[in-house]
XYZ file of C-alpha atoms in Angstrom:
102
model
C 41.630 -13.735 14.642
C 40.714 -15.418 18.333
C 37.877 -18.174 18.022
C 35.660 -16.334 19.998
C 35.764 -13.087 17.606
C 35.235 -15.244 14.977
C 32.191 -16.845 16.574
C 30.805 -13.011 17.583
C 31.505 -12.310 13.673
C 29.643 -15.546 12.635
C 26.713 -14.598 15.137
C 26.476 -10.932 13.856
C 26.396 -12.652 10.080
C 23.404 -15.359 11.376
C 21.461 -12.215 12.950
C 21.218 -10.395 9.700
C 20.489 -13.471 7.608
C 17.585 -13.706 10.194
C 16.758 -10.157 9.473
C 17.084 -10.366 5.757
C 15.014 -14.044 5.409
C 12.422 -11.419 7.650
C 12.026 -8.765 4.860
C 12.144 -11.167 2.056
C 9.268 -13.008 3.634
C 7.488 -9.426 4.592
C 7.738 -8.658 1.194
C 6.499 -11.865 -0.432
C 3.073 -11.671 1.594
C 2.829 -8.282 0.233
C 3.532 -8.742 -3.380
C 1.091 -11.667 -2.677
C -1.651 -9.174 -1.550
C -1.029 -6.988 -4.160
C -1.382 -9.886 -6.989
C -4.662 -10.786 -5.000
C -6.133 -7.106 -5.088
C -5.148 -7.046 -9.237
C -6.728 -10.098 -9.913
C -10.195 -8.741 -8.677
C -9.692 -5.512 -10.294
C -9.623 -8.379 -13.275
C -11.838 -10.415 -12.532
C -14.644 -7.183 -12.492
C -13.720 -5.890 -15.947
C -16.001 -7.131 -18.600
C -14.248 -9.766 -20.647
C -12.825 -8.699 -24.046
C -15.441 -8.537 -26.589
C -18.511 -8.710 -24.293
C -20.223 -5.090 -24.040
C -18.770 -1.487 -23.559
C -15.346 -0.943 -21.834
C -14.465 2.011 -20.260
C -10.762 3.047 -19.063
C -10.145 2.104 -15.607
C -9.887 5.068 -13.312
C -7.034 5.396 -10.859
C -6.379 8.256 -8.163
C -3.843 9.107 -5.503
C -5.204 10.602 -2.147
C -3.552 12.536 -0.235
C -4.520 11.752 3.301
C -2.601 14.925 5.182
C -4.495 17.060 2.893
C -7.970 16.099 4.111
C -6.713 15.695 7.593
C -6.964 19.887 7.692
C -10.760 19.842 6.467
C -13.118 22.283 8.257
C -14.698 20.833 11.586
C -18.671 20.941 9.793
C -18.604 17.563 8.613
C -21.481 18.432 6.357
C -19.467 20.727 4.653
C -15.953 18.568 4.467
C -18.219 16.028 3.049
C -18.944 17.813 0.138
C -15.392 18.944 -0.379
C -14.982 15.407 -0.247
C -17.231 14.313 -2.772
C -16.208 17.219 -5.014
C -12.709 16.556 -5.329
C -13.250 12.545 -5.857
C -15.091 13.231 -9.075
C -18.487 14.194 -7.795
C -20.927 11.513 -9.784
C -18.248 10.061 -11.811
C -15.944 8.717 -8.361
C -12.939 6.555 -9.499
C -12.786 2.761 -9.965
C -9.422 2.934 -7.231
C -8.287 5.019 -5.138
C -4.623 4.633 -3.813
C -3.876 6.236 -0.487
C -0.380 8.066 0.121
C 0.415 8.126 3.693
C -1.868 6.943 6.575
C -2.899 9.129 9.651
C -1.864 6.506 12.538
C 0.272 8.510 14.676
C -2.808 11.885 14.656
């Protein structure tokens, strides 16, 4: 192999290490966000022994769904409110897909 493949090889192989060291570091502020958002789910729950626990309530939202609500905001509201639990809402709700690109 000519030196100066072997230098385009070696370039192509230090280009994806930059890439890779990219998504690794992507990923660690993430997982770092994450661990921030479950320790204040944590820190909110009543510690063991102290009062009445209830079960923590998780839903998924489907964002494309609601994005086809009727136009009378009054009455997409209470669709809304209906389907996340009317006067008992969830503790989290976990989103599916954004709407960015509508």
């Amino acid at each position: 192999m000519a030196l100066e493949d072997r230098r385009q090889v070696v370039n192509a192989l230090a280009e994806d290490l930059r890439e890779l060291d990219k998504v690794l570091r992507d990923w660690q502020a993430q997982r770092g966000e994450l661990k921030s958002a479950l320790q204040r789910l944590i820190d909110v729950l009543p510690a063991e022994g102290q009062g009445k626990t209830t079960p923590l309530v998780v839903m998924t939202l489907n964002l494309q769904y609601f994005a086809s609500y009727p136009a009378d905001q009054e009455q997409a509201l209470g669709k809304l409110k209906q389907a996340l639990g009317g006067p008992n809402p969830p503790d989290v709700i976990c989103v599916q897909e954004g709407l960015a690109s509508r």
